[in-house]
């Protein structure tokens, strides 16, 4: 676990315009000084990320929100009060401190307060905002350990802060609060049900939005293996058929089929708990890649609670031409 000296080193790297990989409760982020356009641009270069895809600005506390945005509506303050620090990102009007390089050229900015002691210690020591998308190549599986970051980005990162495995395991929920009615632009670690309970109204999850946000590229969170989505009762048959056709098949075996025999190259037993599933999702995908699978057969969980975020990630991993059979 990163200590005080590590925090100081990482803070120095940020001040010098370098990149730092930092742990959050969701995934590991690739961080840069949010007010340094050159450092922010370096994130896009290292990740191979299109510059039109906005980044999230991480800040140390809700009391700093006014420093980064033009105005804070009552809805935004209410959500920040209930869910910060935590896996919730709010989209607001960009303040002057935020360069357009960080917003993909948009006049809106995504902001959150991470719920991880190492990330908060770094933000406190640095004294500013940190832009931090996931610390991986663009479109690939997000990292949930420091070793994931090192294996994928290597020396491209100035310093890697090790905060242990991420507790949530999927990225933050992104909510647009620029209009009269809040909208979920990306499902994530805060559930729609929890948001609706606080706001007292239903929230939409549109398939697309005029506001671009992280993680909504048609193909994202993807392993090297192709991902095929099927109905839960068809997982075993689909996997075995693909294996017979010569594929090296990895299977996400639903909890309801615990202990079932599957003729496949590798089998991952999906946890019954959605929190455990979310925490392990990216690790499962990486494991099947590492075991040499070229095809992954999975089913979508019920799209409620964290299941909505898991289903979103699996659909993105499968890509725009995915079919659910």
JSON list of C-alpha atoms in Angstrom, two decimals, residues 43-222:
[
{"chain": "A", "resi": 43, "resn": "UNK", "atom": "CA", "xyz": [-3.00, 11.14, -21.24]},
{"chain": "A", "resi": 44, "resn": "UNK", "atom": "CA", "xyz": [-4.62, 10.86, -24.66]},
{"chain": "A", "resi": 45, "resn": "UNK", "atom": "CA", "xyz": [-1.29, 10.00, -26.27]},
{"chain": "A", "resi": 46, "resn": "UNK", "atom": "CA", "xyz": [-0.43, 7.27, -23.77]},
{"chain": "A", "resi": 47, "resn": "UNK", "atom": "CA", "xyz": [-3.88, 5.68, -23.88]},
{"chain": "A", "resi": 48, "resn": "UNK", "atom": "CA", "xyz": [-4.36, 6.07, -27.63]},
{"chain": "A", "resi": 49, "resn": "UNK", "atom": "CA", "xyz": [-7.62, 7.80, -26.73]},
{"chain": "A", "resi": 50, "resn": "UNK", "atom": "CA", "xyz": [-9.40, 10.08, -29.23]},
{"chain": "A", "resi": 51, "resn": "UNK", "atom": "CA", "xyz": [-9.06, 13.70, -28.04]},
{"chain": "A", "resi": 52, "resn": "UNK", "atom": "CA", "xyz": [-12.82, 14.18, -28.44]},
{"chain": "A", "resi": 53, "resn": "UNK", "atom": "CA", "xyz": [-13.48, 11.82, -25.51]},
{"chain": "A", "resi": 54, "resn": "UNK", "atom": "CA", "xyz": [-13.75, 13.88, -22.31]},
{"chain": "A", "resi": 55, "resn": "UNK", "atom": "CA", "xyz": [-12.01, 13.06, -19.05]},
{"chain": "A", "resi": 56, "resn": "UNK", "atom": "CA", "xyz": [-13.23, 13.16, -15.44]},
{"chain": "A", "resi": 57, "resn": "UNK", "atom": "CA", "xyz": [-11.74, 15.76, -13.11]},
{"chain": "A", "resi": 58, "resn": "UNK", "atom": "CA", "xyz": [-11.16, 14.29, -9.64]},
{"chain": "A", "resi": 59, "resn": "UNK", "atom": "CA", "xyz": [-11.26, 16.73, -6.72]},
{"chain": "A", "resi": 60, "resn": "UNK", "atom": "CA", "xyz": [-10.64, 16.34, -3.00]},
{"chain": "A", "resi": 61, "resn": "UNK", "atom": "CA", "xyz": [-14.07, 17.26, -1.64]},
{"chain": "A", "resi": 62, "resn": "UNK", "atom": "CA", "xyz": [-17.54, 18.54, -2.48]},
{"chain": "A", "resi": 63, "resn": "UNK", "atom": "CA", "xyz": [-16.60, 21.96, -1.07]},
{"chain": "A", "resi": 64, "resn": "UNK", "atom": "CA", "xyz": [-14.22, 22.39, -4.05]},
{"chain": "A", "resi": 65, "resn": "UNK", "atom": "CA", "xyz": [-16.90, 21.90, -6.68]},
{"chain": "A", "resi": 66, "resn": "UNK", "atom": "CA", "xyz": [-17.59, 25.62, -7.14]},
{"chain": "A", "resi": 67, "resn": "UNK", "atom": "CA", "xyz": [-13.93, 26.11, -8.09]},
{"chain": "A", "resi": 68, "resn": "UNK", "atom": "CA", "xyz": [-14.29, 23.92, -11.18]},
{"chain": "A", "resi": 69, "resn": "UNK", "atom": "CA", "xyz": [-17.73, 24.63, -12.62]},
{"chain": "A", "resi": 70, "resn": "UNK", "atom": "CA", "xyz": [-19.78, 27.68, -13.55]},
{"chain": "A", "resi": 71, "resn": "UNK", "atom": "CA", "xyz": [-22.68, 26.95, -11.23]},
{"chain": "A", "resi": 72, "resn": "UNK", "atom": "CA", "xyz": [-23.87, 24.15, -8.98]},
{"chain": "A", "resi": 73, "resn": "UNK", "atom": "CA", "xyz": [-27.61, 23.44, -9.19]},
{"chain": "A", "resi": 74, "resn": "UNK", "atom": "CA", "xyz": [-29.44, 22.29, -6.08]},
{"chain": "A", "resi": 75, "resn": "UNK", "atom": "CA", "xyz": [-29.76, 18.80, -7.58]},
{"chain": "A", "resi": 76, "resn": "UNK", "atom": "CA", "xyz": [-25.98, 18.54, -7.94]},
{"chain": "A", "resi": 77, "resn": "UNK", "atom": "CA", "xyz": [-25.41, 19.62, -4.34]},
{"chain": "A", "resi": 78, "resn": "UNK", "atom": "CA", "xyz": [-27.95, 17.10, -3.12]},
{"chain": "A", "resi": 79, "resn": "UNK", "atom": "CA", "xyz": [-26.28, 14.26, -5.00]},
{"chain": "A", "resi": 80, "resn": "UNK", "atom": "CA", "xyz": [-22.81, 15.34, -3.90]},
{"chain": "A", "resi": 81, "resn": "UNK", "atom": "CA", "xyz": [-23.98, 15.47, -0.29]},
{"chain": "A", "resi": 82, "resn": "UNK", "atom": "CA", "xyz": [-25.30, 11.91, -0.44]},
{"chain": "A", "resi": 83, "resn": "UNK", "atom": "CA", "xyz": [-22.76, 10.15, -2.66]},
{"chain": "A", "resi": 84, "resn": "UNK", "atom": "CA", "xyz": [-19.39, 11.93, -2.34]},
{"chain": "A", "resi": 85, "resn": "UNK", "atom": "CA", "xyz": [-16.82, 10.64, -1.78]},
{"chain": "A", "resi": 86, "resn": "UNK", "atom": "CA", "xyz": [-18.00, 7.80, -3.98]},
{"chain": "A", "resi": 87, "resn": "UNK", "atom": "CA", "xyz": [-18.48, 6.35, -7.46]},
{"chain": "A", "resi": 88, "resn": "UNK", "atom": "CA", "xyz": [-20.69, 9.16, -8.80]},
{"chain": "A", "resi": 89, "resn": "UNK", "atom": "CA", "xyz": [-19.63, 11.66, -11.48]},
{"chain": "A", "resi": 90, "resn": "UNK", "atom": "CA", "xyz": [-21.61, 14.84, -12.11]},
{"chain": "A", "resi": 91, "resn": "UNK", "atom": "CA", "xyz": [-21.66, 16.61, -15.48]},
{"chain": "A", "resi": 92, "resn": "UNK", "atom": "CA", "xyz": [-21.86, 20.40, -15.08]},
{"chain": "A", "resi": 93, "resn": "UNK", "atom": "CA", "xyz": [-20.94, 23.56, -16.99]},
{"chain": "A", "resi": 94, "resn": "UNK", "atom": "CA", "xyz": [-17.19, 23.95, -17.33]},
{"chain": "A", "resi": 95, "resn": "UNK", "atom": "CA", "xyz": [-15.46, 26.54, -15.16]},
{"chain": "A", "resi": 96, "resn": "UNK", "atom": "CA", "xyz": [-12.47, 28.57, -16.36]},
{"chain": "A", "resi": 97, "resn": "UNK", "atom": "CA", "xyz": [-9.96, 26.38, -14.52]},
{"chain": "A", "resi": 98, "resn": "UNK", "atom": "CA", "xyz": [-10.78, 23.43, -16.76]},
{"chain": "A", "resi": 99, "resn": "UNK", "atom": "CA", "xyz": [-9.00, 23.43, -20.16]},
{"chain": "A", "resi": 100, "resn": "UNK", "atom": "CA", "xyz": [-10.93, 22.28, -23.20]},
{"chain": "A", "resi": 101, "resn": "UNK", "atom": "CA", "xyz": [-8.35, 19.52, -23.62]},
{"chain": "A", "resi": 102, "resn": "UNK", "atom": "CA", "xyz": [-9.89, 17.85, -20.56]},
{"chain": "A", "resi": 103, "resn": "UNK", "atom": "CA", "xyz": [-13.48, 18.10, -21.83]},
{"chain": "A", "resi": 104, "resn": "UNK", "atom": "CA", "xyz": [-13.02, 16.92, -25.40]},
{"chain": "A", "resi": 105, "resn": "UNK", "atom": "CA", "xyz": [-13.83, 20.45, -26.54]},
{"chain": "A", "resi": 106, "resn": "UNK", "atom": "CA", "xyz": [-17.18, 20.51, -24.70]},
{"chain": "A", "resi": 107, "resn": "UNK", "atom": "CA", "xyz": [-18.42, 23.30, -22.44]},
{"chain": "A", "resi": 108, "resn": "UNK", "atom": "CA", "xyz": [-19.39, 20.70, -19.85]},
{"chain": "A", "resi": 109, "resn": "UNK", "atom": "CA", "xyz": [-17.07, 18.95, -17.42]},
{"chain": "A", "resi": 110, "resn": "UNK", "atom": "CA", "xyz": [-17.39, 15.67, -15.51]},
{"chain": "A", "resi": 111, "resn": "UNK", "atom": "CA", "xyz": [-16.36, 15.91, -11.83]},
{"chain": "A", "resi": 112, "resn": "UNK", "atom": "CA", "xyz": [-16.20, 13.50, -8.92]},
{"chain": "A", "resi": 113, "resn": "UNK", "atom": "CA", "xyz": [-14.65, 12.89, -5.48]},
{"chain": "A", "resi": 114, "resn": "UNK", "atom": "CA", "xyz": [-13.10, 9.40, -5.28]},
{"chain": "A", "resi": 115, "resn": "UNK", "atom": "CA", "xyz": [-13.64, 7.25, -2.21]},
{"chain": "A", "resi": 116, "resn": "UNK", "atom": "CA", "xyz": [-10.15, 5.85, -1.73]},
{"chain": "A", "resi": 117, "resn": "UNK", "atom": "CA", "xyz": [-7.69, 6.94, 0.99]},
{"chain": "A", "resi": 118, "resn": "UNK", "atom": "CA", "xyz": [-4.68, 6.95, -1.37]},
{"chain": "A", "resi": 119, "resn": "UNK", "atom": "CA", "xyz": [-6.47, 8.99, -4.03]},
{"chain": "A", "resi": 120, "resn": "UNK", "atom": "CA", "xyz": [-7.73, 11.48, -1.45]},
{"chain": "A", "resi": 121, "resn": "UNK", "atom": "CA", "xyz": [-4.27, 11.76, 0.10]},
{"chain": "A", "resi": 122, "resn": "UNK", "atom": "CA", "xyz": [-2.79, 12.49, -3.33]},
{"chain": "A", "resi": 123, "resn": "UNK", "atom": "CA", "xyz": [-5.43, 15.12, -4.10]},
{"chain": "A", "resi": 124, "resn": "UNK", "atom": "CA", "xyz": [-4.77, 16.77, -0.73]},
{"chain": "A", "resi": 125, "resn": "UNK", "atom": "CA", "xyz": [-0.99, 16.78, -1.18]},
{"chain": "A", "resi": 126, "resn": "UNK", "atom": "CA", "xyz": [-1.21, 17.98, -4.78]},
{"chain": "A", "resi": 127, "resn": "UNK", "atom": "CA", "xyz": [-3.72, 20.70, -3.93]},
{"chain": "A", "resi": 128, "resn": "UNK", "atom": "CA", "xyz": [-5.52, 20.69, -7.28]},
{"chain": "A", "resi": 129, "resn": "UNK", "atom": "CA", "xyz": [-7.72, 18.67, -9.58]},
{"chain": "A", "resi": 130, "resn": "UNK", "atom": "CA", "xyz": [-6.55, 15.53, -11.37]},
{"chain": "A", "resi": 131, "resn": "UNK", "atom": "CA", "xyz": [-7.96, 14.31, -14.66]},
{"chain": "A", "resi": 132, "resn": "UNK", "atom": "CA", "xyz": [-7.93, 10.52, -14.56]},
{"chain": "A", "resi": 133, "resn": "UNK", "atom": "CA", "xyz": [-9.50, 8.12, -17.05]},
{"chain": "A", "resi": 134, "resn": "UNK", "atom": "CA", "xyz": [-8.86, 4.42, -16.52]},
{"chain": "A", "resi": 135, "resn": "UNK", "atom": "CA", "xyz": [-5.15, 3.55, -16.67]},
{"chain": "A", "resi": 136, "resn": "UNK", "atom": "CA", "xyz": [-5.24, 1.28, -19.72]},
{"chain": "A", "resi": 137, "resn": "UNK", "atom": "CA", "xyz": [-5.09, 1.47, -23.49]},
{"chain": "A", "resi": 138, "resn": "UNK", "atom": "CA", "xyz": [-8.21, 2.99, -24.98]},
{"chain": "A", "resi": 139, "resn": "UNK", "atom": "CA", "xyz": [-11.06, 0.51, -25.35]},
{"chain": "A", "resi": 140, "resn": "UNK", "atom": "CA", "xyz": [-9.43, -2.33, -23.44]},
{"chain": "A", "resi": 141, "resn": "UNK", "atom": "CA", "xyz": [-10.26, -3.85, -20.05]},
{"chain": "A", "resi": 142, "resn": "UNK", "atom": "CA", "xyz": [-10.01, -1.37, -17.18]},
{"chain": "A", "resi": 143, "resn": "UNK", "atom": "CA", "xyz": [-7.36, -2.05, -14.48]},
{"chain": "A", "resi": 144, "resn": "UNK", "atom": "CA", "xyz": [-8.37, -2.90, -10.93]},
{"chain": "A", "resi": 145, "resn": "UNK", "atom": "CA", "xyz": [-4.88, -3.54, -9.52]},
{"chain": "A", "resi": 146, "resn": "UNK", "atom": "CA", "xyz": [-1.53, -1.76, -9.75]},
{"chain": "A", "resi": 147, "resn": "UNK", "atom": "CA", "xyz": [-0.09, -4.80, -11.54]},
{"chain": "A", "resi": 148, "resn": "UNK", "atom": "CA", "xyz": [-2.77, -4.42, -14.25]},
{"chain": "A", "resi": 149, "resn": "UNK", "atom": "CA", "xyz": [-1.51, -0.88, -14.86]},
{"chain": "A", "resi": 150, "resn": "UNK", "atom": "CA", "xyz": [2.16, -1.86, -14.97]},
{"chain": "A", "resi": 151, "resn": "UNK", "atom": "CA", "xyz": [1.56, -4.74, -17.37]},
{"chain": "A", "resi": 152, "resn": "UNK", "atom": "CA", "xyz": [-0.40, -2.60, -19.80]},
{"chain": "A", "resi": 153, "resn": "UNK", "atom": "CA", "xyz": [1.22, 0.86, -19.66]},
{"chain": "A", "resi": 154, "resn": "UNK", "atom": "CA", "xyz": [4.70, 0.09, -18.35]},
{"chain": "A", "resi": 155, "resn": "UNK", "atom": "CA", "xyz": [7.16, 3.00, -18.40]},
{"chain": "A", "resi": 156, "resn": "UNK", "atom": "CA", "xyz": [4.63, 5.37, -19.97]},
{"chain": "A", "resi": 157, "resn": "UNK", "atom": "CA", "xyz": [3.47, 6.20, -16.43]},
{"chain": "A", "resi": 158, "resn": "UNK", "atom": "CA", "xyz": [5.71, 8.41, -14.31]},
{"chain": "A", "resi": 159, "resn": "UNK", "atom": "CA", "xyz": [4.65, 6.82, -11.02]},
{"chain": "A", "resi": 160, "resn": "UNK", "atom": "CA", "xyz": [2.23, 4.06, -9.97]},
{"chain": "A", "resi": 161, "resn": "UNK", "atom": "CA", "xyz": [0.55, 4.37, -6.59]},
{"chain": "A", "resi": 162, "resn": "UNK", "atom": "CA", "xyz": [-0.46, 0.96, -5.26]},
{"chain": "A", "resi": 163, "resn": "UNK", "atom": "CA", "xyz": [-3.67, 1.10, -3.28]},
{"chain": "A", "resi": 164, "resn": "UNK", "atom": "CA", "xyz": [-4.57, -2.57, -3.45]},
{"chain": "A", "resi": 165, "resn": "UNK", "atom": "CA", "xyz": [-7.49, -4.07, -5.41]},
{"chain": "A", "resi": 166, "resn": "UNK", "atom": "CA", "xyz": [-10.37, -1.72, -6.23]},
{"chain": "A", "resi": 167, "resn": "UNK", "atom": "CA", "xyz": [-13.41, -2.27, -4.02]},
{"chain": "A", "resi": 168, "resn": "UNK", "atom": "CA", "xyz": [-16.18, -1.39, -6.51]},
{"chain": "A", "resi": 169, "resn": "UNK", "atom": "CA", "xyz": [-14.55, -2.67, -9.69]},
{"chain": "A", "resi": 170, "resn": "UNK", "atom": "CA", "xyz": [-16.62, -0.82, -12.32]},
{"chain": "A", "resi": 171, "resn": "UNK", "atom": "CA", "xyz": [-16.41, 2.84, -13.18]},
{"chain": "A", "resi": 172, "resn": "UNK", "atom": "CA", "xyz": [-18.50, 5.60, -11.64]},
{"chain": "A", "resi": 173, "resn": "UNK", "atom": "CA", "xyz": [-22.07, 6.38, -12.56]},
{"chain": "A", "resi": 174, "resn": "UNK", "atom": "CA", "xyz": [-22.20, 9.56, -14.68]},
{"chain": "A", "resi": 175, "resn": "UNK", "atom": "CA", "xyz": [-25.20, 11.83, -14.21]},
{"chain": "A", "resi": 176, "resn": "UNK", "atom": "CA", "xyz": [-25.91, 14.91, -16.32]},
{"chain": "A", "resi": 177, "resn": "UNK", "atom": "CA", "xyz": [-27.26, 17.66, -14.06]},
{"chain": "A", "resi": 178, "resn": "UNK", "atom": "CA", "xyz": [-27.05, 20.51, -16.58]},
{"chain": "A", "resi": 179, "resn": "UNK", "atom": "CA", "xyz": [-30.75, 20.34, -17.43]},
{"chain": "A", "resi": 180, "resn": "UNK", "atom": "CA", "xyz": [-33.98, 20.38, -15.47]},
{"chain": "A", "resi": 181, "resn": "UNK", "atom": "CA", "xyz": [-34.18, 16.57, -15.29]},
{"chain": "A", "resi": 182, "resn": "UNK", "atom": "CA", "xyz": [-31.05, 14.60, -14.28]},
{"chain": "A", "resi": 183, "resn": "UNK", "atom": "CA", "xyz": [-30.08, 11.80, -16.68]},
{"chain": "A", "resi": 184, "resn": "UNK", "atom": "CA", "xyz": [-27.81, 8.81, -16.22]},
{"chain": "A", "resi": 185, "resn": "UNK", "atom": "CA", "xyz": [-25.28, 8.92, -19.06]},
{"chain": "A", "resi": 186, "resn": "UNK", "atom": "CA", "xyz": [-23.30, 5.88, -17.85]},
{"chain": "A", "resi": 187, "resn": "UNK", "atom": "CA", "xyz": [-24.45, 3.30, -15.29]},
{"chain": "A", "resi": 188, "resn": "UNK", "atom": "CA", "xyz": [-21.83, 2.56, -12.66]},
{"chain": "A", "resi": 189, "resn": "UNK", "atom": "CA", "xyz": [-21.00, 2.12, -9.00]},
{"chain": "A", "resi": 190, "resn": "UNK", "atom": "CA", "xyz": [-23.96, 4.13, -7.67]},
{"chain": "A", "resi": 191, "resn": "UNK", "atom": "CA", "xyz": [-27.18, 2.39, -8.66]},
{"chain": "A", "resi": 192, "resn": "UNK", "atom": "CA", "xyz": [-30.11, 4.01, -10.42]},
{"chain": "A", "resi": 193, "resn": "UNK", "atom": "CA", "xyz": [-32.34, 2.91, -7.54]},
{"chain": "A", "resi": 194, "resn": "UNK", "atom": "CA", "xyz": [-30.17, 4.74, -4.98]},
{"chain": "A", "resi": 195, "resn": "UNK", "atom": "CA", "xyz": [-30.15, 7.90, -7.10]},
{"chain": "A", "resi": 196, "resn": "UNK", "atom": "CA", "xyz": [-33.92, 7.79, -7.54]},
{"chain": "A", "resi": 197, "resn": "UNK", "atom": "CA", "xyz": [-34.43, 7.32, -3.80]},
{"chain": "A", "resi": 198, "resn": "UNK", "atom": "CA", "xyz": [-32.50, 10.51, -3.08]},
{"chain": "A", "resi": 199, "resn": "UNK", "atom": "CA", "xyz": [-34.01, 12.58, -5.90]},
{"chain": "A", "resi": 200, "resn": "UNK", "atom": "CA", "xyz": [-37.56, 11.29, -5.52]},
{"chain": "A", "resi": 201, "resn": "UNK", "atom": "CA", "xyz": [-38.06, 10.84, -9.26]},
{"chain": "A", "resi": 202, "resn": "UNK", "atom": "CA", "xyz": [-37.32, 8.23, -11.95]},
{"chain": "A", "resi": 203, "resn": "UNK", "atom": "CA", "xyz": [-34.14, 8.62, -14.00]},
{"chain": "A", "resi": 204, "resn": "UNK", "atom": "CA", "xyz": [-33.71, 7.77, -17.66]},
{"chain": "A", "resi": 205, "resn": "UNK", "atom": "CA", "xyz": [-30.70, 5.87, -19.04]},
{"chain": "A", "resi": 206, "resn": "UNK", "atom": "CA", "xyz": [-30.67, 6.94, -22.72]},
{"chain": "A", "resi": 207, "resn": "UNK", "atom": "CA", "xyz": [-28.85, 4.85, -25.33]},
{"chain": "A", "resi": 208, "resn": "UNK", "atom": "CA", "xyz": [-27.07, 7.98, -26.56]},
{"chain": "A", "resi": 209, "resn": "UNK", "atom": "CA", "xyz": [-26.62, 11.61, -25.56]},
{"chain": "A", "resi": 210, "resn": "UNK", "atom": "CA", "xyz": [-25.46, 14.88, -27.13]},
{"chain": "A", "resi": 211, "resn": "UNK", "atom": "CA", "xyz": [-23.06, 15.12, -24.18]},
{"chain": "A", "resi": 212, "resn": "UNK", "atom": "CA", "xyz": [-20.09, 12.83, -24.74]},
{"chain": "A", "resi": 213, "resn": "UNK", "atom": "CA", "xyz": [-18.92, 10.96, -21.65]},
{"chain": "A", "resi": 214, "resn": "UNK", "atom": "CA", "xyz": [-16.19, 8.43, -20.86]},
{"chain": "A", "resi": 215, "resn": "UNK", "atom": "CA", "xyz": [-16.78, 4.74, -21.54]},
{"chain": "A", "resi": 216, "resn": "UNK", "atom": "CA", "xyz": [-19.58, 5.07, -24.07]},
{"chain": "A", "resi": 217, "resn": "UNK", "atom": "CA", "xyz": [-17.60, 4.29, -27.22]},
{"chain": "A", "resi": 218, "resn": "UNK", "atom": "CA", "xyz": [-19.43, 1.48, -29.09]},
{"chain": "A", "resi": 219, "resn": "UNK", "atom": "CA", "xyz": [-16.58, -0.92, -28.26]},
{"chain": "A", "resi": 220, "resn": "UNK", "atom": "CA", "xyz": [-15.10, -0.47, -24.80]},
{"chain": "A", "resi": 221, "resn": "UNK", "atom": "CA", "xyz": [-13.88, -2.45, -21.77]},
{"chain": "A", "resi": 222, "resn": "UNK", "atom": "CA", "xyz": [-12.97, -5.16, -24.28]}
]
